[in-house]
XYZ file of C-alpha atoms in Angstrom:
762
model
C 39.793 94.334 166.706
C 37.927 91.739 164.519
C 35.000 89.917 166.259
C 33.888 86.799 164.854
C 35.049 83.018 163.916
C 37.154 82.498 160.653
C 38.823 79.762 159.150
C 42.096 79.353 160.595
C 44.789 79.762 157.679
C 45.903 76.887 156.180
C 42.900 75.051 156.412
C 42.515 72.914 153.169
C 38.707 73.599 151.855
C 36.509 70.688 151.125
C 35.749 69.645 147.673
C 32.060 70.113 148.077
C 32.020 73.613 149.508
C 30.733 76.306 147.807
C 33.032 78.676 145.689
C 32.406 81.927 147.501
C 33.663 85.210 146.197
C 34.058 83.956 142.752
C 32.792 86.437 140.267
C 30.654 85.273 136.959
C 32.825 85.734 133.696
C 32.103 89.282 132.022
C 30.458 89.821 129.145
C 31.802 91.168 125.955
C 29.654 94.539 124.866
C 30.187 97.667 122.973
C 31.349 100.592 124.235
C 29.461 103.769 124.145
C 30.293 106.274 121.181
C 31.065 109.019 123.611
C 33.934 106.206 125.141
C 35.091 105.740 121.820
C 35.458 109.426 120.609
C 37.335 110.098 123.886
C 39.865 107.046 123.382
C 40.323 108.410 120.194
C 40.728 111.666 120.759
C 43.387 110.732 123.552
C 45.484 109.241 120.893
C 45.513 112.083 118.413
C 45.330 114.655 120.526
C 48.352 113.866 123.096
C 49.373 117.665 123.888
C 48.652 121.197 122.942
C 51.248 121.205 120.459
C 49.753 118.319 118.742
C 46.022 120.260 118.775
C 48.134 123.229 117.239
C 49.557 120.940 114.358
C 46.613 119.732 113.217
C 45.098 123.064 112.954
C 48.374 124.682 111.765
C 48.342 121.984 108.984
C 44.469 122.676 108.103
C 45.211 126.358 107.377
C 48.006 125.356 104.908
C 46.009 123.277 103.330
C 43.409 126.183 102.500
C 45.687 128.174 100.850
C 46.604 130.524 103.637
C 49.071 133.113 103.257
C 49.176 134.369 107.045
C 48.675 132.482 109.886
C 48.472 133.989 113.537
C 48.543 131.789 116.734
C 47.751 133.179 120.250
C 48.489 131.088 123.078
C 47.532 130.991 126.700
C 48.952 128.706 129.754
C 51.031 126.713 127.118
C 47.687 125.978 125.313
C 45.566 124.370 127.737
C 43.710 127.197 128.646
C 43.401 129.031 125.570
C 44.585 128.289 121.932
C 43.516 130.476 118.833
C 45.002 130.221 115.253
C 43.631 132.680 112.350
C 44.581 132.007 108.812
C 42.992 133.852 105.735
C 42.591 130.575 103.782
C 39.301 130.086 101.469
C 37.091 128.988 104.664
C 34.057 127.116 104.960
C 31.556 127.380 102.562
C 28.151 128.662 103.839
C 24.879 129.202 102.137
C 21.746 130.856 103.117
C 18.726 129.397 102.421
C 15.687 131.577 102.048
C 13.119 129.019 103.458
C 15.153 128.189 106.257
C 16.706 130.711 108.749
C 20.359 129.753 107.736
C 21.698 126.884 105.759
C 25.303 125.436 105.378
C 25.958 123.742 102.221
C 29.271 122.902 100.346
C 30.283 124.577 97.208
C 29.117 121.715 94.552
C 31.157 121.584 91.232
C 29.176 121.953 87.692
C 27.457 118.857 86.767
C 26.240 117.174 90.261
C 22.542 117.514 91.395
C 21.557 119.672 93.914
C 20.584 116.529 96.203
C 24.494 115.767 96.668
C 25.101 118.847 98.369
C 26.195 118.680 101.983
C 25.752 120.836 104.705
C 29.653 121.596 105.906
C 29.053 123.361 109.509
C 26.803 120.890 111.142
C 29.009 117.854 110.435
C 32.443 119.683 110.481
C 33.192 118.198 113.966
C 32.018 114.495 113.454
C 34.588 111.735 113.224
C 35.698 110.904 109.657
C 34.158 114.007 107.810
C 37.027 115.264 105.278
C 36.813 116.781 102.068
C 40.614 115.769 101.022
C 39.875 112.234 99.657
C 36.799 110.226 98.866
C 37.609 106.567 98.444
C 40.822 104.635 100.141
C 42.573 104.712 97.027
C 42.909 108.352 97.370
C 45.542 107.481 100.099
C 48.162 106.522 97.093
C 48.288 110.225 95.722
C 47.100 111.901 98.983
C 48.743 115.652 98.466
C 47.187 117.631 101.590
C 48.071 117.510 105.259
C 45.012 115.887 106.689
C 42.901 113.362 105.174
C 40.822 111.358 108.151
C 38.922 113.700 109.481
C 39.355 113.459 112.975
C 41.343 116.463 114.168
C 38.499 118.888 114.724
C 36.320 116.067 115.824
C 39.109 114.985 118.772
C 39.367 118.435 119.644
C 35.916 119.030 120.001
C 35.592 116.173 122.478
C 38.348 117.567 124.637
C 37.841 120.738 124.609
C 35.463 123.819 124.158
C 35.781 124.542 120.486
C 34.775 127.852 118.404
C 34.895 128.347 114.969
C 34.577 131.378 113.103
C 34.706 131.615 109.051
C 34.102 133.810 106.318
C 34.155 133.254 102.543
C 35.546 135.923 99.832
C 31.975 135.739 98.231
C 30.053 135.970 101.805
C 29.104 139.331 103.064
C 29.454 138.435 106.629
C 31.367 135.563 108.997
C 29.521 132.850 110.421
C 30.343 131.734 114.245
C 29.666 128.256 115.492
C 30.409 126.382 118.942
C 31.137 122.543 119.432
C 31.250 120.197 122.027
C 31.488 116.184 121.650
C 31.505 116.584 117.903
C 27.863 118.286 117.589
C 26.931 121.886 117.320
C 26.205 123.505 121.036
C 24.708 126.719 121.768
C 27.318 129.680 122.921
C 24.932 130.128 126.147
C 22.329 127.458 127.888
C 18.901 128.141 126.340
C 20.560 129.626 122.820
C 19.963 128.189 119.591
C 23.037 125.748 118.607
C 23.185 126.694 115.061
C 25.435 129.325 113.664
C 25.293 132.762 113.894
C 26.284 135.490 111.697
C 28.892 137.882 112.882
C 31.378 140.447 111.514
C 34.288 139.901 109.779
C 37.464 141.446 110.199
C 36.990 145.220 109.848
C 39.504 147.743 108.027
C 41.292 144.818 106.400
C 41.460 143.742 102.677
C 41.315 140.009 102.137
C 41.461 138.320 98.918
C 40.365 134.933 100.337
C 38.593 133.939 103.548
C 39.044 134.321 106.735
C 38.998 131.026 109.401
C 39.472 131.901 113.026
C 39.131 129.049 115.714
C 39.530 129.068 118.996
C 40.330 125.806 121.258
C 39.424 126.751 125.055
C 39.858 124.761 128.369
C 41.947 121.661 126.380
C 41.651 118.309 128.286
C 38.890 119.938 130.550
C 36.896 116.623 130.999
C 40.286 114.305 130.987
C 42.029 115.584 134.561
C 44.238 112.830 134.629
C 46.157 114.175 131.383
C 45.449 117.655 132.254
C 47.740 117.174 135.554
C 50.437 115.359 133.937
C 51.614 118.443 132.156
C 54.653 119.917 133.798
C 54.205 123.563 133.582
C 52.513 125.883 130.634
C 56.169 127.373 129.967
C 57.505 124.103 128.860
C 54.215 123.316 126.356
C 54.851 126.911 125.179
C 58.370 126.002 124.029
C 56.820 122.920 122.433
C 54.392 125.004 120.437
C 57.193 127.403 119.377
C 59.260 124.488 118.004
C 56.300 123.195 115.777
C 55.566 126.453 114.391
C 59.156 127.628 113.680
C 59.270 124.069 112.094
C 56.424 124.544 109.509
C 57.498 128.583 109.278
C 60.969 127.480 107.958
C 59.239 124.938 105.277
C 56.161 126.614 104.129
C 57.607 129.554 102.072
C 55.274 131.971 100.787
C 53.375 131.959 104.271
C 53.427 134.326 106.931
C 53.501 132.687 110.652
C 52.870 134.710 114.221
C 52.892 133.148 117.321
C 52.751 134.990 120.711
C 51.695 134.702 124.332
C 47.907 135.715 125.012
C 47.688 139.590 126.085
C 51.682 139.751 125.255
C 52.416 142.722 122.801
C 55.602 140.821 121.562
C 55.602 137.564 119.473
C 57.616 134.653 119.909
C 58.140 133.965 116.281
C 57.339 136.477 113.482
C 58.014 135.528 109.689
C 56.921 137.552 106.660
C 55.512 135.876 103.942
C 58.254 136.629 101.313
C 61.119 135.720 103.426
C 63.389 133.135 101.845
C 64.493 130.076 103.604
C 67.751 131.224 105.006
C 65.897 134.338 106.413
C 63.248 132.088 107.877
C 66.326 129.887 109.410
C 68.001 133.129 110.645
C 64.650 134.354 112.160
C 63.610 131.145 114.211
C 67.060 129.739 115.189
C 69.369 132.891 114.811
C 72.285 134.291 113.019
C 74.959 131.983 114.113
C 73.493 128.850 111.942
C 72.288 130.764 109.367
C 75.987 132.436 108.843
C 77.045 128.736 108.400
C 74.529 126.769 105.971
C 74.888 124.675 102.854
C 72.151 124.414 100.261
C 71.965 120.943 98.717
C 69.987 119.285 95.918
C 69.335 115.522 95.159
C 67.235 113.923 92.355
C 66.879 110.240 92.523
C 64.927 109.479 89.210
C 65.510 105.626 89.802
C 63.975 105.674 93.260
C 61.215 108.384 92.545
C 62.577 111.121 95.105
C 63.731 114.605 95.088
C 65.408 116.158 98.750
C 66.291 119.939 98.754
C 67.608 121.602 102.303
C 70.066 123.466 104.208
C 73.036 121.967 106.390
C 75.452 123.618 108.738
C 78.824 123.116 107.729
C 81.895 122.488 109.816
C 82.428 125.513 111.610
C 79.191 124.904 113.565
C 78.177 122.776 115.903
C 75.914 122.614 118.855
C 75.339 119.703 121.820
C 72.239 118.060 120.115
C 71.159 117.649 116.518
C 68.281 119.869 115.214
C 66.959 117.877 112.462
C 64.168 119.390 110.741
C 62.683 116.796 108.576
C 59.750 116.906 105.839
C 58.622 114.250 103.927
C 56.262 114.930 101.375
C 55.854 118.378 103.399
C 55.006 116.414 106.466
C 56.619 117.273 109.405
C 58.114 113.999 110.510
C 60.541 112.472 112.607
C 62.955 109.229 111.244
C 65.373 107.780 113.664
C 66.875 106.195 110.564
C 67.646 109.628 108.966
C 68.957 111.311 112.055
C 71.370 108.328 112.947
C 72.495 108.556 109.197
C 73.207 112.045 108.996
C 74.675 112.478 112.388
C 77.311 109.201 111.235
C 77.786 111.784 108.448
C 78.791 114.583 110.382
C 81.091 112.351 112.748
C 83.910 112.619 110.148
C 83.798 116.287 110.087
C 82.975 117.763 113.629
C 84.454 116.999 116.829
C 83.396 114.586 119.388
C 80.396 115.767 120.681
C 79.118 118.240 118.326
C 76.056 118.054 116.211
C 74.669 119.689 113.331
C 71.777 121.476 111.997
C 70.030 120.030 109.322
C 66.614 121.178 107.315
C 65.756 118.488 104.816
C 62.695 118.297 102.558
C 62.116 115.206 101.017
C 59.697 114.513 98.414
C 59.082 110.881 97.312
C 56.587 109.609 94.794
C 53.284 109.474 96.898
C 52.432 105.991 95.354
C 55.746 104.802 97.572
C 54.830 106.719 100.524
C 52.392 105.443 103.237
C 50.906 108.266 105.188
C 48.554 106.579 107.514
C 50.784 104.822 110.027
C 50.640 107.073 113.318
C 47.607 108.563 114.834
C 49.317 111.819 115.307
C 51.026 111.530 111.764
C 54.507 111.916 113.179
C 55.873 109.031 111.055
C 55.345 107.939 107.464
C 56.815 104.970 105.957
C 58.372 105.101 102.275
C 59.908 102.305 99.771
C 63.579 101.807 99.502
C 64.193 103.880 102.711
C 68.151 102.463 102.935
C 69.093 103.257 99.461
C 67.240 106.887 99.419
C 69.195 107.640 102.753
C 72.400 106.188 100.974
C 72.301 108.835 98.237
C 71.106 111.677 100.751
C 74.138 110.942 103.008
C 76.746 111.231 100.012
C 75.235 114.153 98.973
C 76.261 115.749 102.348
C 79.165 113.956 102.604
C 80.289 116.169 99.508
C 79.058 118.941 100.483
C 80.702 118.932 103.772
C 84.066 118.168 102.179
C 84.052 120.920 99.487
C 83.700 123.490 102.306
C 86.046 121.740 104.764
C 88.823 123.539 103.188
C 89.021 126.036 106.026
C 87.474 126.492 109.236
C 86.045 129.546 111.107
C 87.377 129.485 114.826
C 85.872 132.169 117.473
C 88.327 134.314 119.377
C 88.391 136.269 122.532
C 89.681 140.170 122.306
C 91.489 141.570 125.668
C 89.693 143.218 128.237
C 90.471 146.499 128.971
C 93.832 146.614 131.644
C 94.914 143.335 130.378
C 98.650 143.203 129.329
C 99.911 141.835 125.757
C 103.117 139.801 125.962
C 105.827 141.359 124.420
C 106.824 138.162 122.210
C 103.341 138.755 120.457
C 101.998 135.548 121.354
C 98.020 136.115 121.721
C 97.396 133.815 124.876
C 94.514 134.683 126.743
C 95.108 135.260 130.442
C 93.925 136.360 133.695
C 95.068 138.929 136.008
C 95.010 138.515 139.579
C 96.460 141.195 142.359
C 97.775 139.700 145.562
C 99.270 141.942 147.904
C 100.519 144.642 145.125
C 101.776 141.528 143.084
C 100.777 140.870 139.522
C 100.296 137.455 138.555
C 99.545 135.813 135.188
C 97.824 132.566 134.873
C 97.389 131.197 131.420
C 94.129 129.202 130.601
C 95.327 126.077 129.345
C 92.782 122.659 128.541
C 93.338 119.986 131.266
C 95.977 117.403 129.739
C 94.137 114.210 130.627
C 91.364 115.133 127.936
C 93.347 116.327 125.179
C 92.729 114.280 122.150
C 94.508 113.788 118.830
C 92.006 114.505 116.121
C 94.010 115.040 113.374
C 94.725 111.921 111.413
C 97.101 113.716 108.785
C 99.396 115.085 111.001
C 103.138 113.668 110.791
C 103.605 110.321 112.530
C 106.202 108.821 114.362
C 106.687 105.915 111.825
C 108.173 108.645 109.242
C 111.005 109.141 111.547
C 112.467 105.914 111.072
C 115.740 105.759 108.659
C 114.821 103.466 105.768
C 117.152 100.886 105.043
C 117.085 101.276 101.244
C 114.754 102.402 98.501
C 111.758 100.520 97.705
C 108.720 100.687 95.070
C 106.618 101.326 98.352
C 109.003 103.336 100.423
C 107.343 106.147 102.582
C 108.231 109.944 102.353
C 108.946 112.503 105.170
C 105.515 112.950 105.835
C 104.174 109.168 105.682
C 102.936 109.393 102.330
C 103.855 106.367 100.138
C 105.459 106.402 96.889
C 105.659 104.481 93.864
C 103.606 101.880 92.115
C 100.027 101.447 94.040
C 96.685 100.020 93.450
C 94.957 103.148 92.537
C 97.345 103.305 89.480
C 95.125 100.077 88.199
C 92.856 101.162 85.443
C 89.121 100.598 85.720
C 86.255 100.606 82.956
C 82.808 101.779 83.951
C 79.703 100.081 82.357
C 76.557 101.508 81.125
C 74.174 98.917 83.380
C 71.719 100.806 85.603
C 71.737 99.737 89.435
C 69.643 96.822 90.156
C 66.823 97.557 93.158
C 66.896 94.206 95.250
C 63.462 93.244 96.316
C 64.302 90.167 97.476
C 62.552 89.345 100.877
C 65.871 87.322 102.080
C 68.370 89.650 101.389
C 66.015 92.332 103.313
C 65.898 90.169 106.406
C 69.595 89.580 106.405
C 70.394 93.447 106.460
C 67.797 93.675 108.845
C 69.641 91.335 111.234
C 72.636 93.533 110.797
C 71.106 96.323 111.944
C 69.355 94.591 115.223
C 72.693 92.965 116.060
C 74.425 96.358 116.079
C 76.859 97.838 118.936
C 76.217 101.396 118.828
C 78.930 102.267 121.368
C 81.580 100.394 119.110
C 79.769 101.453 115.812
C 80.811 105.300 117.345
C 84.400 104.225 118.001
C 85.083 103.357 114.636
C 83.161 105.694 112.944
C 85.312 108.380 114.849
C 88.589 106.533 115.186
C 92.369 107.580 114.392
C 94.645 104.921 113.082
C 97.649 104.268 115.063
C 99.676 101.596 113.142
C 100.074 98.014 112.863
C 101.084 96.163 115.968
C 101.483 92.649 114.649
C 100.936 91.512 110.917
C 101.006 87.813 111.609
C 97.992 87.928 114.027
C 96.387 90.879 112.197
C 96.338 93.021 114.988
C 96.337 96.946 114.691
C 95.901 99.637 117.192
C 93.128 102.612 116.929
C 92.418 105.695 119.120
C 88.863 106.537 120.048
C 88.357 109.631 122.005
C 90.895 109.322 124.619
C 90.825 105.419 124.970
C 93.509 103.169 122.903
C 92.408 99.896 121.445
C 93.710 96.957 119.837
C 91.440 95.291 116.952
C 91.581 92.263 114.764
C 91.524 93.710 111.861
C 90.803 90.264 110.128
C 87.769 89.963 111.813
C 86.674 93.711 111.310
C 87.326 93.192 107.522
C 85.577 89.572 107.554
C 82.411 91.529 108.601
C 82.711 94.769 106.635
C 83.158 92.836 103.511
C 79.974 90.858 104.531
C 78.260 93.457 104.963
C 79.564 95.403 101.881
C 78.001 92.084 100.177
C 74.479 92.691 101.352
C 74.479 96.423 100.772
C 75.578 96.105 97.133
C 73.720 92.561 96.636
C 73.571 92.339 92.609
C 75.619 95.724 91.839
C 79.332 94.438 92.357
C 81.884 95.581 90.085
C 83.906 92.640 88.217
C 87.703 91.786 88.108
C 88.386 90.144 84.901
C 90.965 88.222 83.901
C 93.124 88.699 80.773
C 92.436 84.934 79.927
C 90.235 82.695 81.760
C 91.322 80.317 83.970
C 90.509 76.675 84.132
C 87.947 75.848 86.947
C 89.029 72.408 87.143
C 92.761 73.439 87.764
C 91.811 75.903 90.438
C 90.103 73.103 92.191
C 92.660 70.464 92.019
C 94.882 72.929 93.403
C 92.643 73.504 96.289
C 92.049 69.636 96.814
C 95.829 68.917 96.700
C 95.992 71.514 99.261
C 93.174 69.956 101.698
C 94.776 66.743 100.810
C 98.289 67.462 102.112
C 96.888 69.469 105.358
C 94.832 65.811 106.045
C 97.723 63.983 105.465
C 99.620 66.257 107.856
C 97.284 66.140 110.640
C 97.156 62.407 110.530
C 101.187 62.484 110.826
C 100.654 64.706 113.870
C 98.546 62.371 115.703
C 95.032 64.079 114.743
C 92.154 61.562 114.192
C 90.908 61.596 111.105
C 88.802 58.316 111.355
C 86.535 57.701 108.553
C 86.416 56.707 104.924
C 88.882 58.127 102.728
C 88.180 61.337 100.769
C 87.690 60.968 96.950
C 89.148 64.161 96.004
C 89.101 63.592 92.305
C 85.025 63.222 92.729
C 84.930 66.352 95.072
C 86.670 68.548 92.028
C 84.262 67.277 89.710
C 81.176 67.737 91.754
C 81.675 71.173 92.964
C 82.759 71.970 89.398
C 79.321 71.066 88.193
C 77.214 72.686 90.976
C 79.451 76.119 89.843
C 78.609 75.496 86.211
C 75.155 74.794 87.190
C 74.388 77.807 88.714
C 76.729 80.120 86.895
C 73.695 82.313 85.686
C 72.808 83.128 89.487
C 76.247 83.696 90.280
C 76.779 86.056 87.627
C 73.771 87.814 87.965
C 73.705 88.365 91.659
C 77.716 87.944 92.466
C 79.376 88.955 89.258
C 81.145 85.477 89.658
C 81.518 84.815 85.859
C 81.746 81.293 85.027
C 81.752 80.140 81.394
C 79.639 77.188 80.169
C 82.537 75.332 79.341
C 83.913 75.748 82.911
C 86.531 78.319 82.697
C 86.459 81.459 85.507
C 86.230 84.575 83.782
C 86.153 87.260 86.150
C 85.188 87.485 90.314
C 83.436 90.164 92.062
C 85.144 93.588 92.687
C 84.088 94.700 96.498
C 86.099 97.662 97.343
C 87.587 99.846 94.600
C 91.207 100.208 95.052
C 91.680 96.883 96.907
C 92.656 93.575 95.195
C 92.366 90.148 97.609
C 94.846 87.741 97.502
C 94.450 85.568 94.477
C 96.519 82.557 96.237
C 93.103 82.122 98.222
C 91.235 81.806 95.086
C 91.222 78.117 94.644
C 90.141 77.501 98.181
C 87.549 79.821 98.051
C 85.888 78.023 95.178
C 86.379 74.595 96.290
C 84.247 76.036 99.643
C 81.611 77.183 97.436
C 80.698 73.349 97.095
C 80.422 71.878 100.581
C 79.908 75.031 102.745
C 77.193 76.747 100.845
C 73.330 75.871 101.335
C 72.350 75.745 97.706
C 68.608 74.464 98.975
C 67.261 77.692 100.702
C 67.729 80.926 99.178
C 68.315 82.919 102.457
C 71.081 80.262 103.834
C 72.246 80.278 100.337
C 72.847 84.063 100.068
C 74.095 84.272 103.584
C 76.968 81.612 103.101
C 77.958 82.395 99.788
C 78.443 86.039 101.039
C 80.284 84.667 104.354
C 83.040 82.584 102.122
C 83.331 85.519 99.809
C 84.223 87.963 102.733
C 86.610 85.514 104.075
C 88.001 85.532 100.520
C 88.370 89.331 100.822
C 90.341 88.962 104.177
C 93.857 90.372 104.332
C 96.092 87.836 104.484
C 98.196 87.100 107.858
C 102.116 87.440 107.177
C 103.423 84.242 108.966
C 107.111 83.360 109.874
C 108.826 81.005 108.159
C 111.869 78.724 108.998
C 114.637 81.287 110.611
C 117.455 82.212 108.177
C 120.872 83.678 109.413
C 119.712 86.861 111.053
C 116.388 87.386 110.831
C 112.764 85.679 110.045
C 111.492 85.985 106.285
C 108.163 86.747 106.035
C 106.113 84.813 103.565
C 102.309 85.043 102.711
C 99.969 82.225 103.308
C 100.511 79.871 100.449
C 103.445 81.953 98.266
C 106.502 83.564 99.431
C 106.915 87.448 98.914
C 109.453 89.562 99.767
C 109.757 90.883 103.266
C 110.203 94.859 102.893
C 107.431 94.694 99.873
C 105.160 92.350 101.500
C 104.738 94.044 104.843
C 104.923 97.775 102.990
C 102.093 96.751 100.693
C 100.239 95.271 103.948
C 100.704 98.186 105.738
C 99.431 100.513 103.148
C 96.594 98.828 102.777
C 95.082 98.055 105.788
C 95.938 102.059 106.942
C 94.866 103.843 103.544
C 92.303 101.516 102.429
C 90.592 99.295 104.605
C 90.409 101.789 107.757
C 89.278 104.707 105.927
C 86.072 102.805 104.703
C 85.627 101.163 108.146
C 85.349 104.890 109.303
C 82.080 105.385 106.920
C 80.509 102.076 106.159
C 81.053 99.763 109.133
C 78.409 98.569 111.363
C 80.226 97.367 114.047
C 78.109 94.219 115.199
C 78.059 92.719 118.707
C 80.189 89.719 117.365
C 82.991 92.617 117.127
C 83.364 92.757 120.655
C 85.546 89.724 120.930
C 88.017 91.285 118.426
C 88.362 94.498 119.968
C 90.325 95.174 123.528
C 90.899 98.479 125.298
C 94.269 98.971 126.429
C 94.612 102.252 127.410
C 92.816 105.327 128.676
C 94.112 108.481 129.134
C 92.026 109.817 131.976
C 93.057 106.498 133.774
C 96.678 106.940 133.006
C 96.740 110.271 134.616
C 95.400 108.767 137.901
C 98.061 106.319 137.780
C 100.819 108.852 137.266
C 99.146 111.352 139.936
C 99.899 108.821 142.991
C 103.465 108.630 141.974
């Protein structure tokens, strides 16, 4: 029961009343150094696996050829790493009990010698660099000098080190970044101790022991689920470095166990290391690759699984300049490359060692060094995926399938058919039931099998007739001759183009992109409306291939910006005549609209002035159009060549006059970003396949004509179907990034599982 009188709720307080309960504003003050160190340690050492990663990298930096790791309770209770690197130099000073100074190159004075062990666990103490500029050429794993300092602030750290020249080892204990005595009342100075007995070493011994990790951060310690889960993470990171670090022996085991979780000898080659860490199943299906990109300043090597191997999750071992990092862009590109070779739901094993010029890499972007940034990321990823695609295509000529032998007592059919059957006996009657997959999940995955269209009888032979397997015969666009130029690829450094590329990636529709990446082309449904049918998994879609083509050619324009091919005319075309043709067509359309009752109120358009103005704009900007878009216009006003966006595909030249005319009023020539975007939009619209529209009906059928010019019905439809099926949709599988706007042009019309549910009711 509450006793006393209180102001009733809802009573308005007087303005002259005192403000009871208001606290004064808090003052800004500097945190204590101990608090700062613990906060920093929490960012760098998130889990035991991060502490181990830092210690392994230090061991490799020290030139170790053998690294032994012992773990207790997932690394929370005990974490020890022993290596045979060069160690920490310790010198004995006769005037003192012990003194610890770093080895100094000749030429430096004795005054510049520094003590290593006393400052070993202080923040920002390192032997890897001296100035900020050294980061541009850093070649070691560590560089900040925060790993040991962070560990000492959240754990009890013991370090034992012995150099080749030293007659004994030295042991030191650390807490909070400072030397601390092993027991209360003892001296905190490092103590001499025995080294490894009975072993011959040519370098030093460094033994680091981490005990009671996160003992002073109870909230972080309680967040870990189980020691076995943390031990699995430790095995994963040790396995990654064991695969990558050739010439280094690795062993990892639990404290007190005689068997090791990972054991790799120093003379093992990379494939043997993968075999010992990830198993023989993946090691037997590996393909090696090497990529050299001198223009972009990188080299890459590694091992990838072929099409015979796939798992539920992608296993990507990525090392950039020998650092184990993560990259969602590389992982997504690799998965999209494999989608054309693996069944749905299958993922590969990929080990990539990417070496980029250190001046192009920024390593100081993440507290745990889990990520790095490097220049020309898109171009490097594209070259890397192209090489993977070539390697996979070469080995895709054959597949290996696992078979199951019959168990003892199984019966074999007399016909010799190798169906695996289950035998069940009920009341003495033996029954055979064949194992069959569910019919509602069967998916047609081979797009090269015979199609139903190949069974249709042909009315007459034509230069584009189809053979019995659906393969087109006769003259095709592939017969066109191409010439290669010696021009080096242009590196696009324009910020506006990079922003346009980024906007496409940000607007990406992941599910729709996967549908196009793994689709099977069914056929064209309506040439007039540019509707085609594709199969994605167990679903059937109707897509507007005109809209899809428009988006694809726009993305090609951004990707190949400044590096287009060129379609050159045998004789230049008069730009004025082409613009006049387009102006006459626009003028006729305006008159038709006026005759049909559409309101076109306003001043009359001077089309002659429009033609001259647009021509002058294009001539004045011909240098920019030629350099960036391969649209070649002479100073005299002749059209010499137009850009080539897709090899084997020729846009309809009937749309050329209108394309040139629209470059005048529909392009923003003032703002650079909008200028490039609008030109690419018009260029993509020019490259979109034309729609076949019916003209006036004849005696028995409609005659199909192209927009703007007549064409033979059969040849025109056949050529259109060939272009859409064999040129456009294959490139949609490999390069199209489906954006969210394309959802308006894709409709799901059938779902195999849904159809089975409907028919099951009948």
